Coordinates of C-alpha atoms and ligand atoms in Angstrom, one line a residue:
M1235 CA 9.6 23.5 -7.0
N1236 CA 11.7 22.6 -3.6
Q1237 CA 12.6 18.9 -3.5
F1238 CA 10.6 18.3 -0.2
F1239 CA 7.4 20.0 -2.7
R1240 CA 8.2 17.0 -4.8
D1241 CA 8.8 14.1 -2.3
V1242 CA 5.4 15.1 -0.6
W1243 CA 3.7 15.2 -4.0
Q1244 CA 5.0 12.1 -5.3
G1245 CA 4.0 9.7 -1.8
L1246 CA 0.8 11.3 -1.6
H1247 CA -0.1 10.4 -5.2
A1248 CA 1.1 6.5 -4.8
T1249 CA -0.9 4.3 -4.0
P1250 CA -0.2 3.3 -1.3
K1251 CA 0.4 6.7 -0.3
Y1252 CA 3.5 7.6 1.6
L1253 CA 5.7 10.0 3.6
Q1254 CA 9.7 10.3 3.5
S1255 CA 10.2 10.0 7.4
K1256 CA 13.5 11.8 7.2
Y1257 CA 11.4 14.5 6.8
F1258 CA 10.4 14.3 10.5
Y1259 CA 13.0 16.2 11.9
D1260 CA 12.4 19.8 12.2
E1261 CA 12.6 21.7 15.2
K1262 CA 9.8 20.7 16.5
G1263 CA 10.1 16.9 15.5
D1264 CA 13.9 16.5 17.1
K1265 CA 12.1 17.9 20.4
L1266 CA 9.4 15.2 19.9
F1267 CA 12.0 12.4 19.4
Q1268 CA 14.2 13.4 22.4
Q1269 CA 10.7 13.7 24.4
I1270 CA 10.4 10.3 22.6
M1271 CA 13.6 8.6 23.9
K1272 CA 13.1 9.4 27.4
S1273 CA 9.5 7.9 27.7
P1274 CA 9.2 5.0 29.3
E1275 CA 8.1 2.8 26.7
Y1276 CA 11.0 3.9 24.2
Y1277 CA 13.6 0.6 25.3
L1278 CA 15.9 1.8 22.8
T1279 CA 17.9 4.4 23.7
R1280 CA 18.1 3.1 27.3
C1281 CA 19.6 -0.2 25.8
E1282 CA 22.1 1.5 23.8
L1283 CA 23.0 4.0 26.7
E1284 CA 24.0 0.8 28.5
I1285 CA 26.4 -0.6 25.9
F1286 CA 28.0 2.8 25.2
T1287 CA 28.3 3.5 29.1
T1288 CA 29.7 -0.2 29.9
Q1289 CA 31.3 -1.0 27.3
A1290 CA 32.9 2.3 25.5
E1291 CA 36.3 1.3 26.5
R1292 CA 35.9 -2.0 24.4
I1293 CA 34.7 -0.4 21.3
S1294 CA 37.7 2.3 22.0
A1295 CA 40.4 -0.2 22.6
L1296 CA 39.0 -2.1 19.4
I1297 CA 39.2 1.2 17.3
C1298 CA 42.5 2.1 18.4
S1299 CA 43.8 -1.3 18.4
N1300 CA 42.7 -1.0 14.1
L1301 CA 43.6 2.7 13.4
K1302 CA 46.0 5.3 14.4
A1303 CA 44.8 8.5 12.9
F1304 CA 40.5 8.6 12.1
N1305 CA 37.7 10.4 11.7
I1306 CA 34.6 9.2 14.0
V1307 CA 31.7 10.1 10.9
E1308 CA 28.5 10.0 12.3
L1309 CA 25.7 9.3 10.3
G1310 CA 22.1 10.7 12.0
A1311 CA 23.8 11.8 15.1
G1312 CA 20.7 13.5 16.2
D1313 CA 21.3 15.0 19.7
G1314 CA 24.8 12.1 20.5
F1315 CA 23.3 11.7 23.5
K1316 CA 25.4 8.1 23.5
S1317 CA 27.8 8.5 21.4
V1318 CA 29.4 11.4 23.6
H1319 CA 30.7 8.4 26.2
L1320 CA 32.8 7.0 23.2
L1321 CA 34.4 10.4 22.3
R1322 CA 35.4 10.7 25.9
K1323 CA 36.5 7.4 26.0
L1324 CA 38.5 7.9 22.9
R1325 CA 40.0 10.9 24.2
E1326 CA 41.0 9.9 27.4
Q1327 CA 42.7 7.2 25.5
K1328 CA 44.4 10.1 23.3
A1329 CA 43.5 9.4 20.2
D1330 CA 43.9 11.0 17.1
F1331 CA 40.4 11.9 15.4
T1332 CA 38.2 14.8 14.1
Y1333 CA 33.8 13.8 14.7
Y1334 CA 32.4 15.1 11.7
P1335 CA 28.2 14.2 12.8
I1336 CA 25.8 14.2 9.8
D1337 CA 22.1 15.2 10.3
I1338 CA 19.0 16.4 7.9
S1339 CA 18.2 18.6 11.0
K1340 CA 20.2 21.5 10.8
N1341 CA 18.7 22.4 14.2
I1342 CA 19.9 19.4 15.9
I1343 CA 23.7 19.9 14.4
M1344 CA 24.0 23.1 15.2
Q1345 CA 22.5 22.2 19.1
L1346 CA 25.0 19.4 18.8
S1347 CA 28.3 21.1 18.2
K1348 CA 27.3 23.6 20.8
K1349 CA 26.7 20.9 23.5
L1350 CA 30.2 19.5 22.4
Q1351 CA 31.8 22.7 22.3
K1352 CA 30.8 23.4 26.2
E1353 CA 31.0 19.7 27.5
M1354 CA 34.5 18.5 25.7
P1355 CA 36.8 21.7 24.6
G1356 CA 39.1 20.8 22.5
L1357 CA 37.8 18.4 20.4
E1358 CA 37.7 18.7 16.8
V1359 CA 34.0 18.9 15.5
C1360 CA 32.9 19.2 12.1
G1361 CA 28.9 19.7 11.8
L1362 CA 27.2 18.4 8.6
N1363 CA 24.1 19.5 8.0
G1364 CA 22.4 17.4 5.0
E1365 CA 22.0 13.5 3.8
Y1366 CA 24.4 10.8 4.4
F1367 CA 26.3 10.3 1.3
A1368 CA 26.3 13.7 0.0
M1369 CA 28.0 14.6 3.3
L1370 CA 30.3 11.6 3.0
E1371 CA 31.4 12.8 -0.5
K1372 CA 32.1 16.2 1.7
I1373 CA 34.0 14.6 4.2
K1374 CA 36.1 12.8 1.7
Q1375 CA 36.9 16.1 -0.3
Q1376 CA 38.4 17.4 2.8
S1377 CA 40.0 14.9 4.6
G1378 CA 41.4 11.3 3.6
K1379 CA 42.1 9.6 7.0
N1380 CA 40.1 6.1 7.4
K1381 CA 36.8 6.3 9.2
V1382 CA 34.7 5.0 12.2
V1383 CA 31.5 5.5 11.5
L1384 CA 28.8 5.1 13.9
F1385 CA 25.0 4.3 12.8
L1386 CA 23.3 4.8 15.8
G1387 CA 19.8 4.3 17.6
S1388 CA 18.2 1.7 14.8
S1389 CA 18.2 3.9 12.6
I1390 CA 19.4 1.5 9.8
G1391 CA 15.9 0.3 10.4
N1392 CA 14.3 2.7 9.0
I1393 CA 15.2 1.7 5.6
P1394 CA 12.9 -1.3 4.0
F1395 CA 14.9 -4.8 4.6
E1396 CA 14.7 -5.5 1.0
E1397 CA 16.7 -1.6 0.5
T1398 CA 19.2 -2.6 3.5
A1399 CA 22.4 -4.2 1.5
S1400 CA 21.9 -2.1 -1.2
F1401 CA 22.2 1.1 1.3
L1402 CA 25.1 -0.8 3.2
R1403 CA 27.1 -1.3 -0.6
E1404 CA 26.4 2.3 -1.3
L1405 CA 28.2 3.1 2.2
K1406 CA 30.6 0.9 1.9
A1407 CA 31.6 2.4 -1.6
R1408 CA 32.5 5.4 0.2
L1409 CA 35.1 3.6 2.8
L1410 CA 38.5 3.3 2.4
P1411 CA 40.0 -0.5 3.3
G1412 CA 40.0 -0.5 7.2
D1413 CA 37.1 1.3 7.7
L1414 CA 35.1 0.6 10.8
L1415 CA 31.5 0.9 10.9
L1416 CA 29.6 0.7 14.0
T1417 CA 25.5 -0.2 13.7
G1418 CA 22.8 0.2 15.9
F1419 CA 20.2 -3.0 15.5
D1420 CA 17.3 -3.6 17.5
L1421 CA 16.3 -6.9 18.0
K1422 CA 12.9 -9.2 18.0
K1423 CA 11.2 -9.1 21.3
D1424 CA 8.0 -9.6 22.8
P1425 CA 5.8 -8.1 19.9
A1426 CA 3.8 -6.3 23.2
I1427 CA 7.3 -4.3 23.8
I1428 CA 8.2 -3.2 20.1
L1429 CA 4.4 -2.1 19.6
K1430 CA 4.0 -0.1 22.9
A1431 CA 7.6 1.7 22.1
Y1432 CA 5.7 3.6 18.8
N1433 CA 2.4 3.9 20.6
D1434 CA 3.8 5.2 23.9
D1435 CA 0.8 6.6 26.4
A1436 CA 1.7 9.8 26.5
G1437 CA 0.6 10.2 23.0
L1438 CA 4.8 11.3 21.9
T1439 CA 5.3 8.9 18.9
K1440 CA 1.5 10.2 17.9
A1441 CA 2.7 13.6 18.3
F1442 CA 6.1 12.8 16.2
N1443 CA 4.0 11.2 13.4
L1444 CA 1.5 14.3 13.0
N1445 CA 3.7 16.8 13.1
L1446 CA 5.0 15.9 9.6
L1447 CA 1.4 16.8 8.5
K1448 CA 1.9 19.8 10.6
R1449 CA 5.1 20.6 9.0
I1450 CA 3.8 20.3 5.3
N1451 CA 0.9 22.7 6.3
D1452 CA 3.8 25.1 7.6
E1453 CA 6.5 24.4 5.2
L1454 CA 4.3 23.7 1.7
D1455 CA 0.9 25.6 2.0
A1456 CA -1.1 22.6 2.6
D1457 CA -4.1 22.6 5.1
F1458 CA -4.3 19.1 6.7
D1459 CA -6.3 18.8 9.9
P1460 CA -4.3 16.4 12.2
D1461 CA -7.3 16.1 14.0
R1462 CA -8.7 13.9 11.0
F1463 CA -6.2 11.4 10.9
E1464 CA -5.3 8.4 13.6
H1465 CA -1.7 7.4 14.8
C1466 CA -1.7 3.6 14.1
P1467 CA 1.4 1.6 14.2
V1468 CA 1.7 -2.3 13.2
Y1469 CA 4.5 -4.9 14.1
D1470 CA 4.6 -8.1 11.8
E1471 CA 6.8 -10.7 14.2
Q1472 CA 7.3 -12.9 11.3
T1473 CA 8.9 -9.8 9.2
G1474 CA 10.0 -8.0 12.1
A1475 CA 9.1 -4.8 10.2
C1476 CA 7.1 -2.4 12.9
K1477 CA 5.6 0.2 10.8
S1478 CA 3.5 3.8 12.1
F1479 CA 1.0 4.8 9.6
L1480 CA -1.5 7.8 9.7
K1481 CA -5.2 6.8 9.2
S1482 CA -7.6 9.0 7.4
T1483 CA -10.7 9.2 9.8
A1484 CA -13.3 10.6 7.2
R1485 CA -13.4 11.0 3.4
Q1486 CA -11.6 14.5 3.0
K1487 CA -9.6 16.6 0.2
V1488 CA -6.4 17.8 1.2
R1489 CA -5.0 20.9 -0.6
I1490 CA -1.3 21.2 -1.1
G1491 CA 0.1 24.5 -2.3
E1492 CA -2.3 26.9 -4.5
E1493 CA -4.2 24.7 -6.1
G1494 CA -2.8 20.5 -5.5
W1495 CA -5.6 18.3 -3.6
I1496 CA -5.3 14.8 -2.2
H1497 CA -8.1 12.8 -1.8
F1498 CA -8.8 10.5 1.0
E1499 CA -10.6 7.9 1.3
K1500 CA -11.8 6.9 4.9
D1501 CA -9.5 4.6 6.8
E1502 CA -7.1 5.4 3.3
R1503 CA -3.7 5.2 5.8
I1504 CA -0.6 7.0 5.3
F1505 CA 3.0 5.2 5.7
M1506 CA 4.8 6.8 7.8
E1507 CA 7.8 4.8 8.5
I1508 CA 9.2 1.2 9.2
S1509 CA 11.4 0.4 12.1
Q1510 CA 12.7 -2.9 11.1
K1511 CA 13.9 -5.8 13.7
Y1512 CA 16.2 -8.2 13.7
T1513 CA 18.1 -10.9 14.9
A1514 CA 22.2 -11.3 15.7
G1515 CA 22.0 -13.5 12.7
Q1516 CA 20.5 -11.6 10.6
T1517 CA 22.6 -8.4 11.2
D1518 CA 25.9 -10.9 10.5
E1519 CA 24.4 -12.4 7.4
L1520 CA 23.8 -8.6 6.4
A1521 CA 27.2 -7.6 7.1
A1522 CA 28.2 -10.4 4.5
E1523 CA 25.8 -9.8 1.8
A1524 CA 27.2 -6.4 1.5
G1525 CA 30.8 -7.0 2.0
F1526 CA 32.0 -6.5 5.7
K1527 CA 32.9 -8.4 8.1
P1528 CA 31.5 -8.9 11.5
L1529 CA 34.2 -8.1 13.9
L1530 CA 31.9 -7.7 17.2
H1531 CA 28.3 -7.9 18.7
L1532 CA 27.6 -6.0 22.0
F1533 CA 24.7 -6.6 23.4
D1534 CA 22.7 -4.5 27.0
S1535 CA 22.0 -7.4 29.1
R1536 CA 18.3 -8.1 28.7
K1537 CA 20.0 -8.9 24.9
W1538 CA 17.5 -6.7 23.1
F1539 CA 19.7 -4.3 21.8
L1540 CA 22.8 -5.2 19.1
D1541 CA 25.9 -2.7 18.4
A1542 CA 27.7 -4.9 15.6
L1543 CA 31.2 -3.5 15.2
W1544 CA 32.0 -4.6 11.7
Q1545 CA 35.0 -4.0 8.9
Ligands
SAM425 C1 16.4 7.6 14.8 S1 16.6 9.2 15.1 C2 18.3 8.8 15.9 C3 18.9 9.9 16.0 C4 20.4 9.2 16.9 N1 21.6 8.5 15.9 C5 20.4 9.0 18.4 O1 20.6 7.0 18.0 O2 19.8 8.9 19.0 C6 17.3 9.3 13.3 C7 18.4 10.8 12.9 O3 18.6 11.0 11.7 C8 18.8 11.8 11.0 N2 18.4 11.7 9.7 C9 17.4 11.0 9.1 N3 17.5 10.3 8.1 C10 18.2 11.3 7.3 C11 18.9 11.2 6.0 N4 18.5 10.7 4.9 N5 20.7 12.1 6.2 C12 20.7 12.5 7.4 N6 20.4 12.4 8.7 C13 18.9 12.0 8.4 C14 17.9 12.7 11.5 O4 17.7 14.3 11.6 C15 17.9 11.9 13.1 O5 18.5 13.0 13.7

């Protein structure tokens, strides 16, 4: 029995039901996420891109003044759309580094490695397909250099708020004194703007969520009918938690594998993903809680997004 099956089985037998969002990213999921990033409603990518295009020099100078030779390790690198701007700046400044993008999607890691070979010949790239911490352990065996860890795109928001400090402490346990961490946080703003980013008019976020049911059908021999589930994101302004659910539109039974059955009541929901929103102050508190020192806040011009550099 593989891990994907075990996680799906456990999540769909829990009360309330849930699925782990790391499983969104198969080949179709990667493509849908890239389309989401270009959609007019998904402001997050454009905000962070603005930070990386206008302030890469500042980030690069700060890294180079702190560290001589280092590795750039990117957690959940995706297509590296924003990080390439920093990689270019670091190369211009003749920095001595190897780039280790980590991603659970084999497809996206292969795409990114090929793209970088073509666009930045000579850049030392070592793509790693797997989970964040397992891959950090692999890097530790290959190189003892200091690290600059990138955790962009607000992926940190996909960790439940109450678990984020312990995730960061686990990350810190794998770092060396002097290592740097640059994390993208989506900031609290008009709730309507936030909610729209997870419920775009073209239906991309809906397709992205439903694609996980299709992946379960394909890889775990299940018979989900995606047409019998509705995409329902909700945002709680007080807690900053934006949560996506799939709601069963009917009382139904879904088969997984040869004889596994999951029962759904009408309107019963599967919790799919959290996208936690922060205030800048909360990110500083998080740094302190996890044992990091905040060095720099980098905002976009509207202050909708923050890339925080910590040591
Ligand atoms: C929200 S996307 C962000 C991608 C990229 N960082 C960006 O800013 O555009 C999250 C990425 O992290 C990867 N990912 C999610 N969970 C992961 C995990 N536990 N370990 C490794 N990669 C993961 C996904 O495959 C996906 O490419």
